[in-house]
Amino acid sequence: MYQYLMVGLLLFIIGLLGSVFVKNVIKILISIEFMLLGININFVTFATYCDNINFDGYVVALFYIAIGAVELAVALYLFYLMYTKKQSDNVEKYTDL
Amino acid sequence: MKILLSIPFLIFMPLVISILLLSPLFTNNEIIVRRFSKSIFTFHFLYSILMLACFSQANPYVSEIHFLGMDWVQSLGIKFVFKIDSVSMILSVLTSFVFLLSSIASKYNIRKNHKFYYAMLFLLMSAILGIFTSADMFLFFLFWELELIPAYFLISNWGEDGAKKAGIKFVLFTFFGSMIMLLGILLLHYYNFVSNGILSASFSDIMVSSLPGYIQNIIAICILIGFGVKLPIIPLHTWLPDAHTSAVTPVSMILAGILLKTGAYGIYRFNYLTLEDSFKVIAPVLAVFAIVNIIYTAFVAYAQKDIKRIVAYSSISNMGLILLGLCAYNSLGLSASVFHMVAHALITCGLFMVAGIVFLRCKTRNIDEICGIASNMPRLFGFATLIVLASVGIPLFAPFVSEILTMLGALNSDLSDVIKYIGVFSLPLLILSSCYMFKFLHNSFTGNLPDDFEKINDISVHEFIILAAVLFGLIIFGLYPNTLLNMVVGG
Amino acid sequence: MINDIFNILLPQMILALFIVVQLILSMVLSPRYFRYARLVSIVGIFLSILFLTTVQVEPQYFGFHNSIMSDSYTLLFDFVILVCGFFVALLTRNLVKTIKRNAYTFHAILLSAIFGAMNVVSANDFLTLFISVELLSFSTYFLIASSKGYYSKEASFKYLLTSTISSGVFLFGVSYLYGITGSINFSTIYEYIVNQESSILYSISAIMIVLGLISKLAVFPFANWIIDVYKGTESSILAFLSTVPKLAMFGIVCRLLVFPLGNSFELTFALALSTLVTAFWANTYAIRENNVKIILACSTAANCSYALLAASLVSVYNLSTVIFYLICYVFMNLSVFAFLNIYGDKNSQDVNSFKGLFHKNHGVVGAYAISILALAGFPITSGFISKIYLFTAIANSGLIFVPFLLILLLLTVYALFYYLKILLPLFAKFSKNDNGIEIKYVFSQKFVLIVTTVITVIIGIYPEKFIELCRFIAYNI
């Protein structure tokens, strides 16, 4: 069980640090996906080993995959709208506000 | 009789008038607005005199207002309750009087937005009367905050250049003080509830004797900082000269005459009466601050060139004396302190009026530029001399009595030897104040009249009435001080 | 299941029905009829408010296998959220005018955001909570991005990134809590942890859950978005953004702090610290700014952090103060943003461009001034009494928190400085040949401004009934 949790934690930390420190928009979105994966691994692990009644963890994981996909789609669309103006994928260009 | 003499009427009548004036239905005509306001102020003054006449020491006025059959905020124990004891009665009449004087003085000084100006005057009056009469801590705090809004507008809208800045400085300083005070009030409210089991913020329900000593001291210091800004106590005083100088004359009269007294009254109400034990501990330290106030600002006043600044600094000096009277913690000191509040209010009104008249005629307040106006304005010179003589503490005038009594009170204090020494050291006030006051009188009134000032006129009827009223008050209280003193000491 | 819907979910169902109606209308009607979109929303929200009476609250009702609950607490929050939504829908006139073709879609999204917010408050397990939060967030991204121009897109994108990361943090916390307790249901978790010693892992997961949730309140680790987002967003959407998500998040965070996460002292400490940092940051940041929207963003962050500090020191009394503070706060904010909406987003938002507005528009500018004064905490408005009530809560929590309170009070003085910065230019003089602008507005905008200001003043003058209500709610949680 602990090896799965370590993988989950590692993925989450990579994702979190990446989404904070990386400057490329696409890479930020990828980092967010890393976070999602780490969390899902956690949920599935816990559902398998700790929860013998409801298996809620699997349900959360399924929902989160779906919601994460939608999130990514929305993010990419909004980024596309911005990209048409600036033609750059560096976050530091998008500081008009 | 009882219905006629009600405190809510005293407080809320100005509020209602203020709302009436603010409403677009009321006429914009300058003369009507002015005469209407003046008559209301007169009526209010007469009414407060009537209340004073019917007032007896044994049963102070108390009145409670109920909303829909219950207290204002029951869950916090906040009641809408007012109480007038002897000190608040005196100060209420004083408030009414000073506002009447300043409304008379407004004729020559206010040139625009008359409706708004008088509405703000009434609002300020309502707030100040609320401070003097509320018998609940949070109600007190409400009026304390409410007073900021009209005071800001009065300072900044009709003042000269820099009045905006002075107004903001005044608001921020006072707000800072009142926030610290709020901390004290909240703690007092909570610990009173914990130790006595009464969820109430009324002064009568607060019994601090069961509180631990260090908490009492924390509360007392927090509250003192709040009032120290208003009073002002020396490191917190920097807003005062700016505000008083840049405000227009009638507003300066109110600020110095009444607004500063709210701070002194607050110390009396909270620290002197409610938090007695800790006041006994703090009083010697406070007395040191008082003497610093007295001596330091007297020197600063001597260095000033602007007439209004001289008067403003002299106010701080005099407030130190009032503080010292409270610190003595005996009935002599207290009565002297209240007496000096009245006397000082009259004096500053007079002095600011003189400064305002001079400024109106000469367009400058610098005592180096003004000289020799006595030859053109003999009547003003006479009044100015008498008021200055009164302010330096010449017998026959009220301040003499109060200054001497304050020192006696300090010398008789049982609290600590420090206060006795300070009582002795406060004597130089008389000398120092005569230094800067006579400097002002000598520089601006005597000498040769320059050509610029050839055409200035002597005082008009309105100004004459104000100065005469002030002088009358000073002499009456100087000759018969017992009228006031007995009233305070009895309580 | 059907029973559950009829017992507690009718208001939400009405909203869902109107979302569908809006979507159908957006396909059927030609863009000419864009005006009626607002009307449909208003009717929907109004009906939903009416149907709140059918919700069963006494005793607590748990529906859908314990995943949604309802009691008087959720009912109050639902009501306030719906009222805010009602006012926001009234304010959207100017925005809808610029996006005629998408008016119905826009309103469908607005309704679904309100739907999400209502569900957030009544969630009883972390999955429902997560889905409702995401529904709220998704709708909010689109609402922010809906106005024309590049800025709104950038604001929306920034909000999206922060929200996504914070919801990741939230879910990570949930996953550990799930691991510890074996359940994602609040009641089960509470039963489990109430008999246990609090462990480090439990505290960490609790902190992550709460920090993830309060990113919507702009509290410290995820606070910076608020400035950019507020600057780039249309004022009617701001009226939404500064009220509905805040209410929803406070609703759920208070419940979490009382029940499933109530066993962790570290959480209290972390929250108190992060709220203090936020309050300090927001107040000091706002002083340097001249843009009204940014100043209001900072004031929002600061106000939320005051309330959150009181909420983090969990007690029933504190809870009632927080609820009361929130109710007062949303009405003040609605009134402020209603004025900004009247003033128009195309005009410069610099404080000096508001110069002298008072002289020609006594009514609306007066109401605006009253609500700014209320935010600053002056008497006769609800701001005064709600601040005092909130601060009594912190003062009552013990002598350790007195320094916290002192800092908050000093920050309030700071805050007054920037509120004055907004307020004073309104009354300033202008030069002789310029007579000031007369603002044009329609009835609905004026209605929102006046009603919210009147509510602010009424609560300020006679708060007793509202406080009693809040106490009742807090004792029944």
PDB file of N, CA and C in Angstrom, chain B residues 402-445:
ATOM      1  N   SER B 402     -10.200  77.944  38.546  1.00  0.00           N
ATOM      2  CA  SER B 402      -9.993  76.532  38.227  1.00  0.00           C
ATOM      3  C   SER B 402      -8.522  76.160  38.294  1.00  0.00           C
ATOM      4  N   GLU B 403      -7.640  77.077  37.873  1.00  0.00           N
ATOM      5  CA  GLU B 403      -6.223  76.740  37.913  1.00  0.00           C
ATOM      6  C   GLU B 403      -5.743  76.568  39.343  1.00  0.00           C
ATOM      7  N   ILE B 404      -6.156  77.501  40.188  1.00  0.00           N
ATOM      8  CA  ILE B 404      -5.739  77.406  41.587  1.00  0.00           C
ATOM      9  C   ILE B 404      -6.292  76.139  42.223  1.00  0.00           C
ATOM     10  N   LEU B 405      -7.576  75.863  41.922  1.00  0.00           N
ATOM     11  CA  LEU B 405      -8.189  74.694  42.541  1.00  0.00           C
ATOM     12  C   LEU B 405      -7.546  73.405  42.051  1.00  0.00           C
ATOM     13  N   THR B 406      -7.165  73.381  40.759  1.00  0.00           N
ATOM     14  CA  THR B 406      -6.503  72.180  40.251  1.00  0.00           C
ATOM     15  C   THR B 406      -5.218  71.923  41.025  1.00  0.00           C
ATOM     16  N   MET B 407      -4.450  72.997  41.201  1.00  0.00           N
ATOM     17  CA  MET B 407      -3.186  72.808  41.923  1.00  0.00           C
ATOM     18  C   MET B 407      -3.440  72.377  43.359  1.00  0.00           C
ATOM     19  N   LEU B 408      -4.418  72.977  43.978  1.00  0.00           N
ATOM     20  CA  LEU B 408      -4.748  72.572  45.349  1.00  0.00           C
ATOM     21  C   LEU B 408      -5.166  71.107  45.393  1.00  0.00           C
ATOM     22  N   GLY B 409      -5.981  70.748  44.382  1.00  0.00           N
ATOM     23  CA  GLY B 409      -6.426  69.366  44.313  1.00  0.00           C
ATOM     24  C   GLY B 409      -5.247  68.424  44.177  1.00  0.00           C
ATOM     25  N   ALA B 410      -4.300  68.783  43.303  1.00  0.00           N
ATOM     26  CA  ALA B 410      -3.140  67.934  43.100  1.00  0.00           C
ATOM     27  C   ALA B 410      -2.324  67.851  44.384  1.00  0.00           C
ATOM     28  N   LEU B 411      -2.203  68.986  45.083  1.00  0.00           N
ATOM     29  CA  LEU B 411      -1.402  68.983  46.323  1.00  0.00           C
ATOM     30  C   LEU B 411      -2.074  68.142  47.403  1.00  0.00           C
ATOM     31  N   ASN B 412      -3.401  68.088  47.369  1.00  0.00           N
ATOM     32  CA  ASN B 412      -4.100  67.311  48.379  1.00  0.00           C
ATOM     33  C   ASN B 412      -4.288  65.854  47.998  1.00  0.00           C
ATOM     34  N   SER B 413      -3.734  65.482  46.863  1.00  0.00           N
ATOM     35  CA  SER B 413      -3.991  64.123  46.394  1.00  0.00           C
ATOM     36  C   SER B 413      -3.398  63.086  47.346  1.00  0.00           C
ATOM     37  N   ASP B 414      -4.177  62.033  47.576  1.00  0.00           N
ATOM     38  CA  ASP B 414      -3.711  60.976  48.479  1.00  0.00           C
ATOM     39  C   ASP B 414      -3.006  59.869  47.733  1.00  0.00           C
ATOM     40  N   LEU B 415      -3.028  59.932  46.404  1.00  0.00           N
ATOM     41  CA  LEU B 415      -2.571  58.772  45.643  1.00  0.00           C
ATOM     42  C   LEU B 415      -1.068  58.592  45.719  1.00  0.00           C
ATOM     43  N   SER B 416      -0.344  59.633  45.417  1.00  0.00           N
ATOM     44  CA  SER B 416       1.098  59.472  45.313  1.00  0.00           C
ATOM     45  C   SER B 416       1.756  60.830  45.475  1.00  0.00           C
ATOM     46  N   ASP B 417       3.011  60.810  45.925  1.00  0.00           N
ATOM     47  CA  ASP B 417       3.725  62.074  46.072  1.00  0.00           C
ATOM     48  C   ASP B 417       4.008  62.714  44.723  1.00  0.00           C
ATOM     49  N   VAL B 418       4.098  61.852  43.698  1.00  0.00           N
ATOM     50  CA  VAL B 418       4.399  62.381  42.364  1.00  0.00           C
ATOM     51  C   VAL B 418       3.395  63.457  41.978  1.00  0.00           C
ATOM     52  N   ILE B 419       2.122  63.161  42.263  1.00  0.00           N
ATOM     53  CA  ILE B 419       1.084  64.110  41.865  1.00  0.00           C
ATOM     54  C   ILE B 419       1.231  65.417  42.618  1.00  0.00           C
ATOM     55  N   LYS B 420       1.649  65.320  43.871  1.00  0.00           N
ATOM     56  CA  LYS B 420       1.848  66.558  44.643  1.00  0.00           C
ATOM     57  C   LYS B 420       2.946  67.423  44.030  1.00  0.00           C
ATOM     58  N   TYR B 421       4.081  66.763  43.702  1.00  0.00           N
ATOM     59  CA  TYR B 421       5.162  67.537  43.083  1.00  0.00           C
ATOM     60  C   TYR B 421       4.705  68.159  41.786  1.00  0.00           C
ATOM     61  N   ILE B 422       3.957  67.353  41.026  1.00  0.00           N
ATOM     62  CA  ILE B 422       3.510  67.872  39.731  1.00  0.00           C
ATOM     63  C   ILE B 422       2.575  69.042  39.934  1.00  0.00           C
ATOM     64  N   GLY B 423       1.761  68.961  40.990  1.00  0.00           N
ATOM     65  CA  GLY B 423       0.898  70.086  41.326  1.00  0.00           C
ATOM     66  C   GLY B 423       1.702  71.351  41.521  1.00  0.00           C
ATOM     67  N   VAL B 424       2.847  71.208  42.153  1.00  0.00           N
ATOM     68  CA  VAL B 424       3.707  72.380  42.344  1.00  0.00           C
ATOM     69  C   VAL B 424       4.266  72.846  41.011  1.00  0.00           C
ATOM     70  N   PHE B 425       4.723  71.860  40.219  1.00  0.00           N
ATOM     71  CA  PHE B 425       5.400  72.232  38.973  1.00  0.00           C
ATOM     72  C   PHE B 425       4.451  72.773  37.928  1.00  0.00           C
ATOM     73  N   SER B 426       3.161  72.584  38.127  1.00  0.00           N
ATOM     74  CA  SER B 426       2.250  73.110  37.119  1.00  0.00           C
ATOM     75  C   SER B 426       2.053  74.608  37.276  1.00  0.00           C
ATOM     76  N   LEU B 427       2.571  75.161  38.348  1.00  0.00           N
ATOM     77  CA  LEU B 427       2.460  76.621  38.523  1.00  0.00           C
ATOM     78  C   LEU B 427       3.051  77.423  37.365  1.00  0.00           C
ATOM     79  N   PRO B 428       4.178  76.992  36.782  1.00  0.00           N
ATOM     80  CA  PRO B 428       4.741  77.804  35.689  1.00  0.00           C
ATOM     81  C   PRO B 428       3.774  78.020  34.542  1.00  0.00           C
ATOM     82  N   LEU B 429       2.727  77.195  34.460  1.00  0.00           N
ATOM     83  CA  LEU B 429       1.763  77.378  33.384  1.00  0.00           C
ATOM     84  C   LEU B 429       1.304  78.828  33.316  1.00  0.00           C
ATOM     85  N   LEU B 430       1.051  79.403  34.494  1.00  0.00           N
ATOM     86  CA  LEU B 430       0.531  80.765  34.521  1.00  0.00           C
ATOM     87  C   LEU B 430       1.522  81.712  33.862  1.00  0.00           C
ATOM     88  N   ILE B 431       2.794  81.528  34.209  1.00  0.00           N
ATOM     89  CA  ILE B 431       3.811  82.421  33.640  1.00  0.00           C
ATOM     90  C   ILE B 431       3.952  82.176  32.147  1.00  0.00           C
ATOM     91  N   LEU B 432       4.056  80.880  31.799  1.00  0.00           N
ATOM     92  CA  LEU B 432       4.298  80.569  30.389  1.00  0.00           C
ATOM     93  C   LEU B 432       3.138  81.035  29.527  1.00  0.00           C
ATOM     94  N   SER B 433       1.921  80.784  30.014  1.00  0.00           N
ATOM     95  CA  SER B 433       0.790  81.177  29.177  1.00  0.00           C
ATOM     96  C   SER B 433       0.736  82.686  29.031  1.00  0.00           C
ATOM     97  N   SER B 434       1.112  83.403  30.104  1.00  0.00           N
ATOM     98  CA  SER B 434       1.105  84.858  29.926  1.00  0.00           C
ATOM     99  C   SER B 434       2.173  85.264  28.933  1.00  0.00           C
ATOM    100  N   CYS B 435       3.283  84.514  28.855  1.00  0.00           N
ATOM    101  CA  CYS B 435       4.318  84.851  27.874  1.00  0.00           C
ATOM    102  C   CYS B 435       3.749  84.843  26.471  1.00  0.00           C
ATOM    103  N   TYR B 436       3.190  83.687  26.049  1.00  0.00           N
ATOM    104  CA  TYR B 436       2.778  83.643  24.643  1.00  0.00           C
ATOM    105  C   TYR B 436       1.529  84.459  24.379  1.00  0.00           C
ATOM    106  N   MET B 437       0.669  84.570  25.379  1.00  0.00           N
ATOM    107  CA  MET B 437      -0.542  85.334  25.147  1.00  0.00           C
ATOM    108  C   MET B 437      -0.242  86.819  24.997  1.00  0.00           C
ATOM    109  N   PHE B 438       0.639  87.314  25.869  1.00  0.00           N
ATOM    110  CA  PHE B 438       0.951  88.746  25.767  1.00  0.00           C
ATOM    111  C   PHE B 438       1.784  89.046  24.543  1.00  0.00           C
ATOM    112  N   LYS B 439       2.577  88.044  24.121  1.00  0.00           N
ATOM    113  CA  LYS B 439       3.336  88.233  22.887  1.00  0.00           C
ATOM    114  C   LYS B 439       2.376  88.463  21.725  1.00  0.00           C
ATOM    115  N   PHE B 440       1.335  87.622  21.702  1.00  0.00           N
ATOM    116  CA  PHE B 440       0.336  87.749  20.643  1.00  0.00           C
ATOM    117  C   PHE B 440      -0.352  89.101  20.716  1.00  0.00           C
ATOM    118  N   LEU B 441      -0.743  89.493  21.927  1.00  0.00           N
ATOM    119  CA  LEU B 441      -1.472  90.737  22.093  1.00  0.00           C
ATOM    120  C   LEU B 441      -0.603  91.928  21.705  1.00  0.00           C
ATOM    121  N   HIS B 442       0.626  91.870  22.171  1.00  0.00           N
ATOM    122  CA  HIS B 442       1.541  92.983  21.963  1.00  0.00           C
ATOM    123  C   HIS B 442       1.873  93.113  20.480  1.00  0.00           C
ATOM    124  N   ASN B 443       2.236  91.999  19.856  1.00  0.00           N
ATOM    125  CA  ASN B 443       2.674  92.064  18.462  1.00  0.00           C
ATOM    126  C   ASN B 443       1.586  92.538  17.531  1.00  0.00           C
ATOM    127  N   SER B 444       0.376  92.025  17.756  1.00  0.00           N
ATOM    128  CA  SER B 444      -0.612  92.291  16.715  1.00  0.00           C
ATOM    129  C   SER B 444      -1.426  93.548  16.972  1.00  0.00           C
ATOM    130  N   PHE B 445      -1.576  93.952  18.195  1.00  0.00           N
ATOM    131  CA  PHE B 445      -2.470  95.085  18.429  1.00  0.00           C
ATOM    132  C   PHE B 445      -1.754  96.411  18.578  1.00  0.00           C
TER     133      PHE B 445
END
